[in-house]
Coordinates of N, CA and C in Angstrom, one line a residue:
M992 N -14.6 -115.4 -202.3 CA -15.4 -116.4 -203.0 C -15.7 -116.0 -204.4
K993 N -15.4 -116.9 -205.4 CA -15.6 -116.6 -206.8 C -17.0 -116.8 -207.2
K994 N -17.5 -115.9 -208.1 CA -18.9 -116.0 -208.6 C -19.0 -117.1 -209.6
Q995 N -20.1 -117.7 -209.7 CA -20.4 -118.8 -210.6 C -20.3 -118.2 -212.0
P996 N -19.8 -119.0 -213.0 CA -19.7 -118.5 -214.4 C -21.0 -118.0 -215.0
E997 N -22.1 -118.7 -214.6 CA -23.4 -118.3 -215.1 C -23.8 -116.9 -214.6
I998 N -23.4 -116.5 -213.4 CA -23.7 -115.2 -212.9 C -22.8 -114.2 -213.6
T999 N -21.5 -114.4 -213.8 CA -20.7 -113.4 -214.5 C -21.2 -113.3 -216.0
D1000 N -21.5 -114.4 -216.6 CA -22.0 -114.3 -218.0 C -23.3 -113.5 -218.0
A1001 N -24.2 -113.7 -217.1 CA -25.5 -113.0 -217.0 C -25.2 -111.5 -216.8
T1002 N -24.3 -111.2 -216.0 CA -24.0 -109.8 -215.7 C -23.4 -109.1 -217.0
R1003 N -22.5 -109.8 -217.6 CA -21.9 -109.3 -218.9 C -23.0 -109.1 -219.9
E1004 N -23.8 -110.1 -220.0 CA -24.9 -110.0 -221.0 C -25.9 -108.8 -220.7
S1005 N -26.1 -108.5 -219.4 CA -26.9 -107.4 -219.0 C -26.3 -106.1 -219.5
F1006 N -25.0 -105.9 -219.5 CA -24.4 -104.7 -220.0 C -24.5 -104.7 -221.5
V1007 N -24.3 -105.8 -222.2 CA -24.4 -105.9 -223.6 C -25.9 -105.6 -224.1
T1008 N -26.8 -106.1 -223.4 CA -28.2 -105.9 -223.7 C -28.6 -104.4 -223.5
A1009 N -28.1 -103.8 -222.4 CA -28.4 -102.4 -222.2 C -27.8 -101.6 -223.3
F1010 N -26.6 -101.9 -223.7 CA -25.9 -101.1 -224.7 C -26.7 -101.2 -226.0
F1011 N -27.2 -102.4 -226.4 CA -27.9 -102.5 -227.7 C -29.3 -101.8 -227.5
Q1012 N -29.9 -101.8 -226.4 CA -31.1 -101.1 -226.1 C -30.9 -99.6 -226.4
L1013 N -29.9 -99.1 -225.8 CA -29.6 -97.6 -226.0 C -29.2 -97.3 -227.5
A1014 N -28.5 -98.2 -228.1 CA -28.1 -98.0 -229.5 C -29.3 -98.0 -230.5
K1015 N -30.4 -98.4 -230.1 CA -31.6 -98.3 -231.0 C -32.0 -96.9 -231.2
T1016 N -31.7 -96.0 -230.3 CA -32.1 -94.6 -230.4 C -31.0 -93.6 -230.3
K1017 N -29.8 -94.1 -230.1 CA -28.6 -93.2 -229.9 C -27.4 -93.7 -230.7
S1018 N -26.6 -92.8 -231.2 CA -25.4 -93.2 -231.9 C -24.5 -94.0 -230.9
I1019 N -23.9 -95.0 -231.4 CA -23.1 -95.9 -230.5 C -21.9 -95.1 -229.9
N1020 N -21.5 -94.1 -230.6 CA -20.3 -93.3 -230.2 C -20.7 -92.3 -229.1
R1021 N -22.0 -92.2 -228.8 CA -22.5 -91.2 -227.8 C -23.0 -91.9 -226.6
I1022 N -23.0 -93.2 -226.6 CA -23.5 -94.0 -225.4 C -22.4 -94.0 -224.3
T1023 N -22.9 -93.7 -223.1 CA -21.9 -93.6 -222.0 C -22.0 -94.8 -221.1
I1024 N -21.0 -95.0 -220.3 CA -21.0 -96.1 -219.3 C -22.1 -95.9 -218.3
R1025 N -22.3 -94.7 -217.9 CA -23.4 -94.3 -216.9 C -24.7 -94.8 -217.5
E1026 N -25.0 -94.5 -218.7 CA -26.3 -94.9 -219.3 C -26.4 -96.4 -219.3
I1027 N -25.3 -97.1 -219.7 CA -25.4 -98.6 -219.7 C -25.6 -99.2 -218.3
T1028 N -24.8 -98.7 -217.4 CA -24.9 -99.2 -216.0 C -26.3 -98.9 -215.4
T1029 N -26.8 -97.7 -215.6 CA -28.1 -97.4 -215.1 C -29.2 -98.3 -215.7
L1030 N -29.2 -98.5 -217.0 CA -30.2 -99.4 -217.6 C -30.0 -100.8 -217.2
A1031 N -28.8 -101.3 -217.0 CA -28.5 -102.7 -216.7 C -28.7 -102.9 -215.2
G1032 N -28.7 -101.9 -214.4 CA -29.0 -102.0 -213.0 C -27.7 -102.4 -212.2
Y1033 N -26.6 -102.0 -212.7 CA -25.3 -102.2 -212.0 C -24.6 -100.9 -211.8
N1034 N -23.5 -100.9 -211.0 CA -22.7 -99.7 -210.9 C -21.5 -99.7 -211.8
R1035 N -20.8 -98.6 -211.9 CA -19.7 -98.5 -212.8 C -18.6 -99.5 -212.5
T1036 N -18.3 -99.7 -211.2 CA -17.3 -100.6 -210.8 C -17.5 -102.0 -211.4
T1037 N -18.8 -102.4 -211.3 CA -19.1 -103.7 -211.9 C -18.9 -103.7 -213.4
F1038 N -19.2 -102.7 -214.1 CA -19.0 -102.6 -215.5 C -17.5 -102.8 -215.8
Y1039 N -16.7 -102.1 -215.0 CA -15.2 -102.2 -215.3 C -14.6 -103.5 -215.0
R1040 N -15.3 -104.4 -214.3 CA -14.9 -105.7 -214.1 C -14.9 -106.5 -215.4
Y1041 N -15.8 -106.1 -216.3 CA -16.1 -106.8 -217.5 C -15.5 -106.1 -218.8
F1042 N -15.6 -104.8 -218.8 CA -15.2 -104.0 -219.9 C -14.3 -102.8 -219.5
E1043 N -13.3 -102.5 -220.3 CA -12.5 -101.4 -220.1 C -13.3 -100.1 -220.4
D1044 N -14.1 -100.1 -221.5 CA -14.8 -99.0 -221.9 C -15.9 -99.4 -222.8
V1045 N -16.7 -98.5 -223.4 CA -17.8 -98.9 -224.3 C -17.3 -99.6 -225.5
Y1046 N -16.1 -99.1 -226.0 CA -15.6 -99.7 -227.2 C -15.2 -101.2 -227.0
A1047 N -14.7 -101.5 -225.8 CA -14.4 -102.9 -225.4 C -15.7 -103.7 -225.4
L1048 N -16.8 -103.1 -225.0 CA -18.1 -103.8 -225.1 C -18.5 -104.1 -226.5
V1049 N -18.3 -103.1 -227.4 CA -18.6 -103.3 -228.8 C -17.8 -104.4 -229.4
N1050 N -16.5 -104.3 -229.0 CA -15.5 -105.4 -229.5 C -16.0 -106.8 -229.1
Y1051 N -16.5 -106.9 -227.8 CA -17.0 -108.1 -227.3 C -18.2 -108.6 -228.2
A1052 N -19.1 -107.7 -228.4 CA -20.3 -108.0 -229.2 C -19.9 -108.4 -230.7
E1053 N -18.9 -107.8 -231.2 CA -18.4 -108.2 -232.6 C -17.8 -109.6 -232.5
N1054 N -17.1 -109.8 -231.5 CA -16.5 -111.2 -231.3 C -17.5 -112.2 -231.2
Q1055 N -18.6 -111.9 -230.5 CA -19.7 -112.9 -230.4 C -20.3 -113.2 -231.8
F1056 N -20.4 -112.2 -232.6 CA -20.9 -112.4 -234.0 C -19.9 -113.3 -234.7
L1057 N -18.6 -113.0 -234.6 CA -17.7 -113.8 -235.3 C -17.7 -115.3 -234.8
E1058 N -17.8 -115.4 -233.5 CA -17.9 -116.8 -233.0 C -19.1 -117.5 -233.5
N1059 N -20.2 -116.8 -233.7 CA -21.4 -117.4 -234.2 C -21.2 -117.8 -235.7
I1060 N -20.5 -117.0 -236.4 CA -20.1 -117.4 -237.8 C -19.3 -118.7 -237.8
K1061 N -18.3 -118.7 -236.9 CA -17.4 -119.9 -236.9 C -18.2 -121.2 -236.4
K1062 N -19.1 -121.0 -235.4 CA -19.9 -122.1 -234.9 C -20.8 -122.6 -236.0
T1063 N -21.5 -121.7 -236.7 CA -22.4 -122.0 -237.8 C -21.7 -122.8 -238.9
S1064 N -20.5 -122.3 -239.2 CA -19.7 -122.9 -240.3 C -19.3 -124.4 -239.9
Q1065 N -18.9 -124.5 -238.6 CA -18.6 -125.8 -238.1 C -19.8 -126.8 -238.1
E1066 N -20.9 -126.3 -237.7 CA -22.1 -127.1 -237.6 C -22.6 -127.5 -239.0
R1067 N -22.6 -126.5 -239.9 CA -23.2 -126.8 -241.2 C -22.2 -127.5 -242.2
Y1068 N -21.0 -127.1 -242.1 CA -20.0 -127.6 -243.1 C -18.8 -128.4 -242.5
G1069 N -18.9 -128.6 -241.2 CA -17.8 -129.4 -240.6 C -16.4 -128.8 -240.7
G1070 N -16.3 -127.5 -240.9 CA -15.0 -126.9 -241.1 C -14.4 -127.0 -242.4
A1071 N -15.2 -127.6 -243.4 CA -14.7 -127.7 -244.8 C -14.6 -126.3 -245.4
A1072 N -13.8 -126.2 -246.4 CA -13.7 -124.9 -247.2 C -15.1 -124.6 -247.8
L1073 N -15.5 -123.4 -247.8 CA -16.8 -123.0 -248.3 C -16.7 -122.4 -249.7
G1074 N -17.6 -122.7 -250.5 CA -17.8 -122.0 -251.8 C -18.3 -120.6 -251.5
E1075 N -18.2 -119.7 -252.5 CA -18.7 -118.3 -252.3 C -20.1 -118.3 -251.9
R1076 N -21.0 -119.0 -252.5 CA -22.4 -119.0 -252.2 C -22.7 -119.5 -250.8
Q1077 N -22.0 -120.6 -250.4 CA -22.2 -121.1 -249.1 C -21.7 -120.1 -248.0
F1078 N -20.6 -119.5 -248.3 CA -20.1 -118.5 -247.4 C -21.1 -117.4 -247.1
F1079 N -21.6 -116.8 -248.1 CA -22.5 -115.7 -247.9 C -23.9 -116.1 -247.5
E1080 N -24.3 -117.3 -247.8 CA -25.5 -117.9 -247.3 C -25.4 -118.1 -245.7
M1081 N -24.2 -118.5 -245.3 CA -24.0 -118.6 -243.9 C -23.9 -117.3 -243.2
I1082 N -23.3 -116.3 -243.8 CA -23.2 -114.9 -243.2 C -24.7 -114.4 -243.1
I1083 N -25.5 -114.5 -244.1 CA -26.8 -114.0 -244.1 C -27.6 -114.7 -243.0
S1084 N -27.5 -116.0 -242.9 CA -28.1 -116.7 -241.8 C -27.7 -116.2 -240.4
C1085 N -26.4 -116.0 -240.2 CA -26.0 -115.5 -238.9 C -26.5 -114.1 -238.7
C1086 N -26.6 -113.3 -239.7 CA -27.2 -111.9 -239.5 C -28.6 -112.0 -239.1
H1087 N -29.4 -113.0 -239.7 CA -30.8 -113.1 -239.3 C -31.0 -113.6 -237.9
Q1088 N -30.0 -114.4 -237.4 CA -30.2 -115.0 -236.0 C -30.2 -113.9 -235.0
N1089 N -29.6 -112.8 -235.2 CA -29.6 -111.7 -234.2 C -29.7 -110.4 -234.9
K1090 N -30.7 -110.3 -235.7 CA -30.8 -109.2 -236.7 C -30.7 -107.8 -236.0
E1091 N -31.3 -107.6 -234.9 CA -31.3 -106.3 -234.2 C -29.9 -105.9 -233.8
R1092 N -29.1 -106.8 -233.2 CA -27.8 -106.5 -232.8 C -26.8 -106.3 -234.0
V1093 N -27.0 -107.2 -235.0 CA -26.1 -107.1 -236.2 C -26.4 -105.8 -236.9
S1094 N -27.7 -105.4 -237.0 CA -28.0 -104.1 -237.7 C -27.3 -103.0 -237.0
I1095 N -27.2 -103.0 -235.7 CA -26.5 -101.9 -235.0 C -25.0 -102.1 -235.2
L1096 N -24.4 -103.3 -235.2 CA -23.0 -103.5 -235.4 C -22.6 -103.1 -236.8
M1097 N -23.6 -103.2 -237.8 CA -23.3 -102.9 -239.2 C -23.8 -101.5 -239.5
S1098 N -24.1 -100.7 -238.5 CA -24.5 -99.3 -238.7 C -23.4 -98.5 -239.4
E1099 N -23.7 -97.4 -240.0 CA -22.7 -96.6 -240.7 C -21.5 -96.3 -239.9
Q1100 N -21.7 -96.0 -238.6 CA -20.5 -95.6 -237.7 C -19.7 -96.7 -237.3
N1101 N -20.1 -97.9 -237.4 CA -19.3 -99.1 -236.9 C -19.0 -100.1 -238.0
R1102 N -19.7 -100.0 -239.2 CA -19.5 -101.0 -240.2 C -18.1 -101.3 -240.6
S1103 N -17.3 -100.3 -240.8 CA -16.0 -100.5 -241.3 C -15.1 -101.3 -240.3
H1104 N -15.3 -101.0 -239.0 CA -14.6 -101.7 -238.0 C -15.0 -103.2 -238.0
L1105 N -16.3 -103.4 -238.0 CA -16.8 -104.8 -238.0 C -16.3 -105.6 -239.3
M1106 N -16.4 -104.9 -240.4 CA -16.0 -105.6 -241.7 C -14.5 -105.9 -241.7
R1107 N -13.7 -105.1 -241.1 CA -12.3 -105.4 -241.1 C -12.1 -106.7 -240.2
K1108 N -12.8 -106.8 -239.1 CA -12.6 -107.9 -238.3 C -13.2 -109.2 -239.0
V1109 N -14.3 -109.1 -239.6 CA -14.9 -110.2 -240.4 C -13.9 -110.6 -241.4
K1110 N -13.4 -109.7 -242.2 CA -12.5 -110.0 -243.3 C -11.3 -110.7 -242.8
E1111 N -10.7 -110.2 -241.7 CA -9.5 -110.9 -241.1 C -9.8 -112.3 -240.7
N1112 N -11.0 -112.6 -240.2 CA -11.4 -113.9 -239.7 C -11.9 -114.8 -240.8
V1113 N -12.3 -114.3 -241.9 CA -12.9 -115.2 -242.9 C -12.2 -115.1 -244.3
E1114 N -11.1 -114.4 -244.3 CA -10.4 -114.1 -245.6 C -10.1 -115.4 -246.4
H1115 N -9.9 -116.5 -245.7 CA -9.6 -117.8 -246.4 C -10.8 -118.2 -247.3
N1116 N -12.0 -117.6 -247.0 CA -13.1 -118.0 -247.9 C -13.3 -117.1 -249.1
L1117 N -12.4 -116.1 -249.2 CA -12.5 -115.2 -250.4 C -11.4 -115.7 -251.3
R1118 N -11.8 -116.2 -252.4 CA -10.8 -116.8 -253.3 C -9.7 -115.9 -253.8
W1119 N -8.5 -116.3 -253.6 CA -7.3 -115.6 -254.2 C -6.9 -116.4 -255.4
A1120 N -6.6 -115.7 -256.4 CA -6.1 -116.4 -257.6 C -4.8 -115.8 -258.1
G1121 N -3.8 -116.7 -258.2 CA -2.5 -116.2 -258.7 C -1.9 -115.2 -257.8
N1122 N -1.1 -114.3 -258.4 CA -0.4 -113.3 -257.6 C -1.3 -112.3 -257.0
V1123 N -1.0 -111.9 -255.8 CA -1.7 -110.9 -255.1 C -1.1 -109.6 -255.5
T1124 N -1.9 -108.8 -256.3 CA -1.4 -107.5 -256.8 C -2.2 -106.4 -256.1
P1125 N -1.7 -105.2 -256.2 CA -2.5 -104.0 -255.6 C -3.9 -104.0 -256.2
K1126 N -4.0 -104.2 -257.5 CA -5.3 -104.2 -258.1 C -6.2 -105.3 -257.5
K1127 N -5.7 -106.5 -257.3 CA -6.5 -107.6 -256.8 C -6.9 -107.2 -255.4
L1128 N -6.1 -106.6 -254.6 CA -6.5 -106.2 -253.2 C -7.6 -105.2 -253.3
I1129 N -7.6 -104.3 -254.2 CA -8.7 -103.3 -254.3 C -10.0 -104.0 -254.8
V1130 N -9.9 -104.9 -255.8 CA -11.0 -105.6 -256.3 C -11.6 -106.4 -255.1
R1131 N -10.8 -107.1 -254.4 CA -11.3 -107.9 -253.3 C -12.0 -107.1 -252.2
D1132 N -11.4 -105.9 -251.9 CA -12.0 -105.1 -250.9 C -13.3 -104.5 -251.4
I1133 N -13.4 -104.0 -252.6 CA -14.6 -103.5 -253.2 C -15.7 -104.5 -253.1
Y1134 N -15.4 -105.7 -253.5 CA -16.4 -106.8 -253.5 C -16.8 -107.1 -252.1
F1135 N -15.9 -107.4 -251.2 CA -16.2 -107.8 -249.9 C -17.0 -106.7 -249.1
Y1136 N -16.5 -105.5 -249.1 CA -17.2 -104.4 -248.4 C -18.6 -104.1 -249.1
G1137 N -18.6 -104.2 -250.4 CA -19.9 -104.0 -251.1 C -20.9 -105.0 -250.8
I1138 N -20.5 -106.3 -250.7 CA -21.5 -107.3 -250.3 C -22.0 -107.1 -248.9
F1139 N -21.1 -106.8 -248.0 CA -21.5 -106.6 -246.6 C -22.4 -105.4 -246.5
H1140 N -22.1 -104.3 -247.2 CA -23.0 -103.2 -247.2 C -24.4 -103.5 -247.7
A1141 N -24.4 -104.3 -248.8 CA -25.7 -104.7 -249.3 C -26.5 -105.6 -248.3
I1142 N -25.8 -106.5 -247.6 CA -26.4 -107.3 -246.6 C -27.0 -106.4 -245.5
S1143 N -26.2 -105.5 -245.1 CA -26.6 -104.6 -244.0 C -27.9 -103.8 -244.4
I1144 N -27.8 -103.2 -245.6 CA -29.0 -102.4 -246.1 C -30.2 -103.3 -246.2
N1145 N -30.0 -104.5 -246.7 CA -31.1 -105.4 -246.9 C -31.7 -105.9 -245.6
L1146 N -30.9 -106.0 -244.6 CA -31.4 -106.4 -243.2 C -32.3 -105.3 -242.7
Q1147 N -32.0 -104.1 -243.0 CA -32.7 -102.9 -242.4 C -33.8 -102.4 -243.2
S1148 N -34.0 -103.0 -244.4 CA -34.9 -102.5 -245.4 C -36.3 -103.1 -245.2
Q1149 N -37.3 -102.2 -245.3 CA -38.7 -102.7 -245.3 C -39.0 -103.5 -246.6
D1150 N -38.4 -103.1 -247.7 CA -38.6 -103.8 -249.0 C -37.4 -104.7 -249.3
A1151 N -37.0 -105.5 -248.3 CA -35.8 -106.3 -248.5 C -36.0 -107.4 -249.5
L1152 N -34.9 -107.7 -250.2 CA -34.9 -108.8 -251.1 C -35.0 -110.1 -250.3
S1153 N -35.5 -111.1 -250.9 CA -35.4 -112.4 -250.2 C -34.0 -112.9 -250.1
D1154 N -33.7 -113.7 -249.2 CA -32.3 -114.2 -249.1 C -31.8 -114.9 -250.4
E1155 N -32.7 -115.6 -251.1 CA -32.4 -116.2 -252.3 C -32.0 -115.2 -253.4
D1156 N -32.8 -114.1 -253.5 CA -32.6 -113.0 -254.5 C -31.2 -112.3 -254.1
L1157 N -31.0 -112.1 -252.9 CA -29.7 -111.4 -252.5 C -28.6 -112.3 -252.8
L1158 N -28.7 -113.6 -252.5 CA -27.6 -114.6 -252.9 C -27.4 -114.6 -254.4
S1159 N -28.5 -114.5 -255.1 CA -28.4 -114.5 -256.6 C -27.6 -113.3 -257.1
V1160 N -27.8 -112.1 -256.5 CA -27.1 -110.9 -256.9 C -25.6 -111.1 -256.5
I1161 N -25.3 -111.6 -255.3 CA -23.9 -111.9 -254.9 C -23.2 -112.8 -255.8
Q1162 N -23.9 -113.9 -256.2 CA -23.4 -114.9 -257.1 C -23.1 -114.3 -258.5
T1163 N -24.0 -113.5 -259.0 CA -23.8 -112.9 -260.3 C -22.6 -111.9 -260.3
L1164 N -22.5 -111.1 -259.2 CA -21.3 -110.3 -259.1 C -20.0 -111.1 -259.0
F1165 N -20.1 -112.2 -258.3 CA -18.9 -113.0 -258.2 C -18.5 -113.6 -259.6
N1166 N -19.5 -114.2 -260.3 CA -19.2 -114.8 -261.5 C -18.8 -113.9 -262.7
S1167 N -19.5 -112.7 -262.7 CA -19.3 -111.8 -263.8 C -18.2 -110.8 -263.6
W1168 N -17.9 -110.5 -262.4 CA -16.9 -109.4 -262.2 C -15.8 -109.9 -261.3
Y1169 N -16.0 -110.3 -260.1 CA -15.0 -110.6 -259.1 C -14.0 -111.7 -259.6
L1170 N -14.6 -112.9 -259.9 CA -13.7 -114.0 -260.3 C -12.9 -113.7 -261.6
P1171 N -13.5 -113.1 -262.6 CA -12.7 -112.7 -263.8 C -11.6 -111.7 -263.5
E1172 N -11.8 -110.8 -262.6 CA -10.8 -109.8 -262.2 C -9.7 -110.5 -261.4
M1173 N -10.1 -111.4 -260.5 CA -9.1 -112.1 -259.7 C -8.3 -113.1 -260.4
T1174 N -8.8 -113.6 -261.5 CA -8.0 -114.6 -262.2 C -7.2 -114.1 -263.4
K1175 N -7.3 -112.8 -263.7 CA -6.5 -112.2 -264.7 C -5.0 -112.2 -264.2
N1176 N -4.1 -112.4 -265.2 CA -2.7 -112.5 -264.9 C -2.0 -111.1 -265.1
V1177 N -2.7 -110.1 -264.6 CA -2.1 -108.7 -264.8 C -1.6 -108.2 -263.5

């Protein structure tokens, strides 16, 4: 007899919740399946029905974040192409929706993995101008990773900038550095 989808979703979420609870005090690379299953109240066999290992669980949580970005984009903008400010406004909003989990996913040890996935999924929102050159690839990556690092730091800071101030910094960087570098014909 198959379990109801609500039960399997609740079980999966129990593992994810347990993982994030542990990640508040422990490096995500040091969290074990035994710790997750004990905290979630399930056995290892049940864990393996949902996830191959802890990294698969992290991957699932990252994909949930990406799905939230896509859903928010669809709800707010109907799937239309976003301007730079709208794009980062939406990202900041999605980060706030589940700040605790996103802060862990954007931690030093996991940030580059998450950023690669985000970049792959939202690259169409980062303006490309003219020929793609090695220099433009570097400029794009510095800008993209720098912005996400700033968002991550701001999320975790006691003295955080307001969203409006953070967006202003992002817009200034875009207009004064990123766009001019990306539109050069060199």
